[in-house]
């Protein structure tokens, strides 16, 4: 018979909780990974510049890059270039997405058009943008047009495929509902 009065109480061994900085380090190790890796990459970069003695126009030191960044940030010229870059991005997105949504809607609604256009779309998508970009610069120059064209090409194909899939995956009941509402 079991006698609870004489039974020994066995407790699990008590583990000490880590102290303040150890606990903080344990809790924040995920947040610390990216800055630590960045710092290590910058140190590796600086060591490579010091060890290999590359000319500054090939591989400038991190300190030189930082000084140049502070100079252009201080005199405000960086904001001019940021504005031009944002304009190129916005125009490229507008052109690429407009073309992709328009063509994607037509191809999604009319399967016969998709059967005709699909081989050409697949063939043109198989050419890497890296191969097309220099040709666009030669044909259009190094100005705004070539940069907008490259951005439009980068955004066109994913948006085209997503539009076709989205048009095709609308539930038939929703089609019937919109038809009944004359929408």
PDB file of C-alpha atoms in Angstrom, residues 52-172:
ATOM      1  CA  UNK A  52      44.968  44.253 -51.617  1.00  0.00           C
ATOM      2  CA  UNK A  53      45.831  47.946 -52.142  1.00  0.00           C
ATOM      3  CA  UNK A  54      43.209  48.483 -54.837  1.00  0.00           C
ATOM      4  CA  UNK A  55      43.037  51.979 -56.333  1.00  0.00           C
ATOM      5  CA  UNK A  56      40.161  54.010 -54.839  1.00  0.00           C
ATOM      6  CA  UNK A  57      38.314  54.214 -58.168  1.00  0.00           C
ATOM      7  CA  UNK A  58      38.086  50.386 -58.246  1.00  0.00           C
ATOM      8  CA  UNK A  59      37.404  49.649 -54.574  1.00  0.00           C
ATOM      9  CA  UNK A  60      37.165  52.679 -52.286  1.00  0.00           C
ATOM     10  CA  UNK A  61      37.471  52.225 -48.562  1.00  0.00           C
ATOM     11  CA  UNK A  62      34.357  52.299 -46.369  1.00  0.00           C
ATOM     12  CA  UNK A  63      35.646  55.499 -44.756  1.00  0.00           C
ATOM     13  CA  UNK A  64      35.958  57.219 -48.150  1.00  0.00           C
ATOM     14  CA  UNK A  65      32.459  56.115 -49.146  1.00  0.00           C
ATOM     15  CA  UNK A  66      31.080  57.413 -45.846  1.00  0.00           C
ATOM     16  CA  UNK A  67      32.854  60.790 -46.285  1.00  0.00           C
ATOM     17  CA  UNK A  68      31.481  61.145 -49.830  1.00  0.00           C
ATOM     18  CA  UNK A  69      27.990  60.240 -48.621  1.00  0.00           C
ATOM     19  CA  UNK A  70      28.175  62.893 -45.907  1.00  0.00           C
ATOM     20  CA  UNK A  71      29.394  65.447 -48.466  1.00  0.00           C
ATOM     21  CA  UNK A  72      26.512  64.884 -50.907  1.00  0.00           C
ATOM     22  CA  UNK A  73      24.005  64.655 -48.060  1.00  0.00           C
ATOM     23  CA  UNK A  74      25.353  67.883 -46.608  1.00  0.00           C
ATOM     24  CA  UNK A  75      25.150  69.949 -49.792  1.00  0.00           C
ATOM     25  CA  UNK A  76      21.777  68.473 -50.811  1.00  0.00           C
ATOM     26  CA  UNK A  77      22.766  66.998 -54.179  1.00  0.00           C
ATOM     27  CA  UNK A  78      21.712  63.531 -53.085  1.00  0.00           C
ATOM     28  CA  UNK A  79      18.063  64.623 -52.934  1.00  0.00           C
ATOM     29  CA  UNK A  80      18.149  65.709 -56.570  1.00  0.00           C
ATOM     30  CA  UNK A  81      19.346  62.245 -57.571  1.00  0.00           C
ATOM     31  CA  UNK A  82      16.880  60.496 -55.260  1.00  0.00           C
ATOM     32  CA  UNK A  83      14.075  62.491 -56.890  1.00  0.00           C
ATOM     33  CA  UNK A  84      15.185  61.518 -60.404  1.00  0.00           C
ATOM     34  CA  UNK A  85      15.431  57.856 -59.384  1.00  0.00           C
ATOM     35  CA  UNK A  86      11.954  57.913 -57.840  1.00  0.00           C
ATOM     36  CA  UNK A  87      10.574  59.521 -61.015  1.00  0.00           C
ATOM     37  CA  UNK A  88      12.156  56.780 -63.158  1.00  0.00           C
ATOM     38  CA  UNK A  89      10.727  54.102 -60.871  1.00  0.00           C
ATOM     39  CA  UNK A  90       7.242  55.643 -60.862  1.00  0.00           C
ATOM     40  CA  UNK A  91       7.126  56.032 -64.646  1.00  0.00           C
ATOM     41  CA  UNK A  92       8.448  52.505 -65.212  1.00  0.00           C
ATOM     42  CA  UNK A  93       5.897  51.054 -62.818  1.00  0.00           C
ATOM     43  CA  UNK A  94       3.084  53.023 -64.435  1.00  0.00           C
ATOM     44  CA  UNK A  95       4.029  51.887 -67.942  1.00  0.00           C
ATOM     45  CA  UNK A  96       4.725  48.261 -66.982  1.00  0.00           C
ATOM     46  CA  UNK A  97       1.665  47.795 -64.800  1.00  0.00           C
ATOM     47  CA  UNK A  98      -0.692  49.550 -67.224  1.00  0.00           C
ATOM     48  CA  UNK A  99       0.438  47.371 -70.111  1.00  0.00           C
ATOM     49  CA  UNK A 100       0.366  44.221 -67.970  1.00  0.00           C
ATOM     50  CA  UNK A 101      -3.109  44.880 -66.570  1.00  0.00           C
ATOM     51  CA  UNK A 102      -4.548  45.718 -69.983  1.00  0.00           C
ATOM     52  CA  UNK A 103      -3.034  42.726 -71.766  1.00  0.00           C
ATOM     53  CA  UNK A 104      -3.635  40.443 -68.775  1.00  0.00           C
ATOM     54  CA  UNK A 105      -7.323  41.336 -68.712  1.00  0.00           C
ATOM     55  CA  UNK A 106      -7.706  40.593 -72.416  1.00  0.00           C
ATOM     56  CA  UNK A 107      -5.805  37.313 -72.195  1.00  0.00           C
ATOM     57  CA  UNK A 108      -7.652  36.295 -69.036  1.00  0.00           C
ATOM     58  CA  UNK A 109     -11.058  36.896 -70.605  1.00  0.00           C
ATOM     59  CA  UNK A 110     -10.365  35.444 -74.059  1.00  0.00           C
ATOM     60  CA  UNK A 111      -8.654  32.056 -74.051  1.00  0.00           C
ATOM     61  CA  UNK A 112      -8.203  32.114 -77.817  1.00  0.00           C
ATOM     62  CA  UNK A 113      -6.106  35.283 -77.533  1.00  0.00           C
ATOM     63  CA  UNK A 114      -4.045  33.651 -74.814  1.00  0.00           C
ATOM     64  CA  UNK A 115      -3.381  30.605 -77.000  1.00  0.00           C
ATOM     65  CA  UNK A 116      -2.105  32.913 -79.730  1.00  0.00           C
ATOM     66  CA  UNK A 117      -0.014  35.199 -77.493  1.00  0.00           C
ATOM     67  CA  UNK A 118       1.249  32.658 -74.964  1.00  0.00           C
ATOM     68  CA  UNK A 119       4.250  31.345 -76.958  1.00  0.00           C
ATOM     69  CA  UNK A 120       5.459  34.882 -77.613  1.00  0.00           C
ATOM     70  CA  UNK A 121       5.027  35.876 -73.982  1.00  0.00           C
ATOM     71  CA  UNK A 122       6.957  32.830 -72.769  1.00  0.00           C
ATOM     72  CA  UNK A 123       9.710  33.401 -75.341  1.00  0.00           C
ATOM     73  CA  UNK A 124      10.092  37.069 -74.451  1.00  0.00           C
ATOM     74  CA  UNK A 125      10.064  36.279 -70.732  1.00  0.00           C
ATOM     75  CA  UNK A 126      12.883  33.773 -71.152  1.00  0.00           C
ATOM     76  CA  UNK A 127      15.323  36.502 -72.233  1.00  0.00           C
ATOM     77  CA  UNK A 128      17.077  37.899 -69.137  1.00  0.00           C
ATOM     78  CA  UNK A 129      16.641  41.607 -68.455  1.00  0.00           C
ATOM     79  CA  UNK A 130      20.409  41.818 -67.943  1.00  0.00           C
ATOM     80  CA  UNK A 131      20.826  40.907 -71.618  1.00  0.00           C
ATOM     81  CA  UNK A 132      18.170  43.346 -72.825  1.00  0.00           C
ATOM     82  CA  UNK A 133      19.195  46.364 -70.712  1.00  0.00           C
ATOM     83  CA  UNK A 134      22.412  47.193 -72.639  1.00  0.00           C
ATOM     84  CA  UNK A 135      20.515  46.961 -75.927  1.00  0.00           C
ATOM     85  CA  UNK A 136      17.872  49.350 -74.615  1.00  0.00           C
ATOM     86  CA  UNK A 137      20.590  51.808 -73.580  1.00  0.00           C
ATOM     87  CA  UNK A 138      22.147  51.584 -77.063  1.00  0.00           C
ATOM     88  CA  UNK A 139      18.789  52.047 -78.799  1.00  0.00           C
ATOM     89  CA  UNK A 140      17.246  54.653 -76.490  1.00  0.00           C
ATOM     90  CA  UNK A 141      20.300  56.352 -75.015  1.00  0.00           C
ATOM     91  CA  UNK A 142      21.244  56.562 -71.362  1.00  0.00           C
ATOM     92  CA  UNK A 143      18.450  58.967 -70.481  1.00  0.00           C
ATOM     93  CA  UNK A 144      15.053  58.573 -68.921  1.00  0.00           C
ATOM     94  CA  UNK A 145      13.502  56.417 -71.666  1.00  0.00           C
ATOM     95  CA  UNK A 146      15.858  53.441 -71.307  1.00  0.00           C
ATOM     96  CA  UNK A 147      15.532  53.400 -67.531  1.00  0.00           C
ATOM     97  CA  UNK A 148      11.746  53.547 -67.716  1.00  0.00           C
ATOM     98  CA  UNK A 149      11.779  50.743 -70.302  1.00  0.00           C
ATOM     99  CA  UNK A 150      13.943  48.496 -68.096  1.00  0.00           C
ATOM    100  CA  UNK A 151      11.730  49.155 -65.072  1.00  0.00           C
ATOM    101  CA  UNK A 152       8.613  48.502 -67.146  1.00  0.00           C
ATOM    102  CA  UNK A 153      10.033  45.192 -68.405  1.00  0.00           C
ATOM    103  CA  UNK A 154      10.928  44.102 -64.884  1.00  0.00           C
ATOM    104  CA  UNK A 155       7.394  44.764 -63.633  1.00  0.00           C
ATOM    105  CA  UNK A 156       5.488  43.670 -66.748  1.00  0.00           C
ATOM    106  CA  UNK A 157       5.737  39.874 -66.653  1.00  0.00           C
ATOM    107  CA  UNK A 158       4.941  39.211 -62.980  1.00  0.00           C
ATOM    108  CA  UNK A 159       1.989  41.613 -63.168  1.00  0.00           C
ATOM    109  CA  UNK A 160       0.790  40.039 -66.428  1.00  0.00           C
ATOM    110  CA  UNK A 161       0.823  36.514 -64.999  1.00  0.00           C
ATOM    111  CA  UNK A 162      -0.839  37.653 -61.766  1.00  0.00           C
ATOM    112  CA  UNK A 163      -3.570  39.461 -63.705  1.00  0.00           C
ATOM    113  CA  UNK A 164      -4.315  36.468 -65.931  1.00  0.00           C
ATOM    114  CA  UNK A 165      -4.452  34.124 -62.936  1.00  0.00           C
ATOM    115  CA  UNK A 166      -6.592  36.589 -60.992  1.00  0.00           C
ATOM    116  CA  UNK A 167      -9.099  37.023 -63.818  1.00  0.00           C
ATOM    117  CA  UNK A 168      -9.365  33.264 -64.296  1.00  0.00           C
ATOM    118  CA  UNK A 169      -9.802  32.454 -60.602  1.00  0.00           C
ATOM    119  CA  UNK A 170     -12.874  34.578 -59.927  1.00  0.00           C
ATOM    120  CA  UNK A 171     -15.620  32.337 -58.563  1.00  0.00           C
ATOM    121  CA  UNK A 172     -18.465  31.558 -60.989  1.00  0.00           C
TER     122      UNK A 172
END
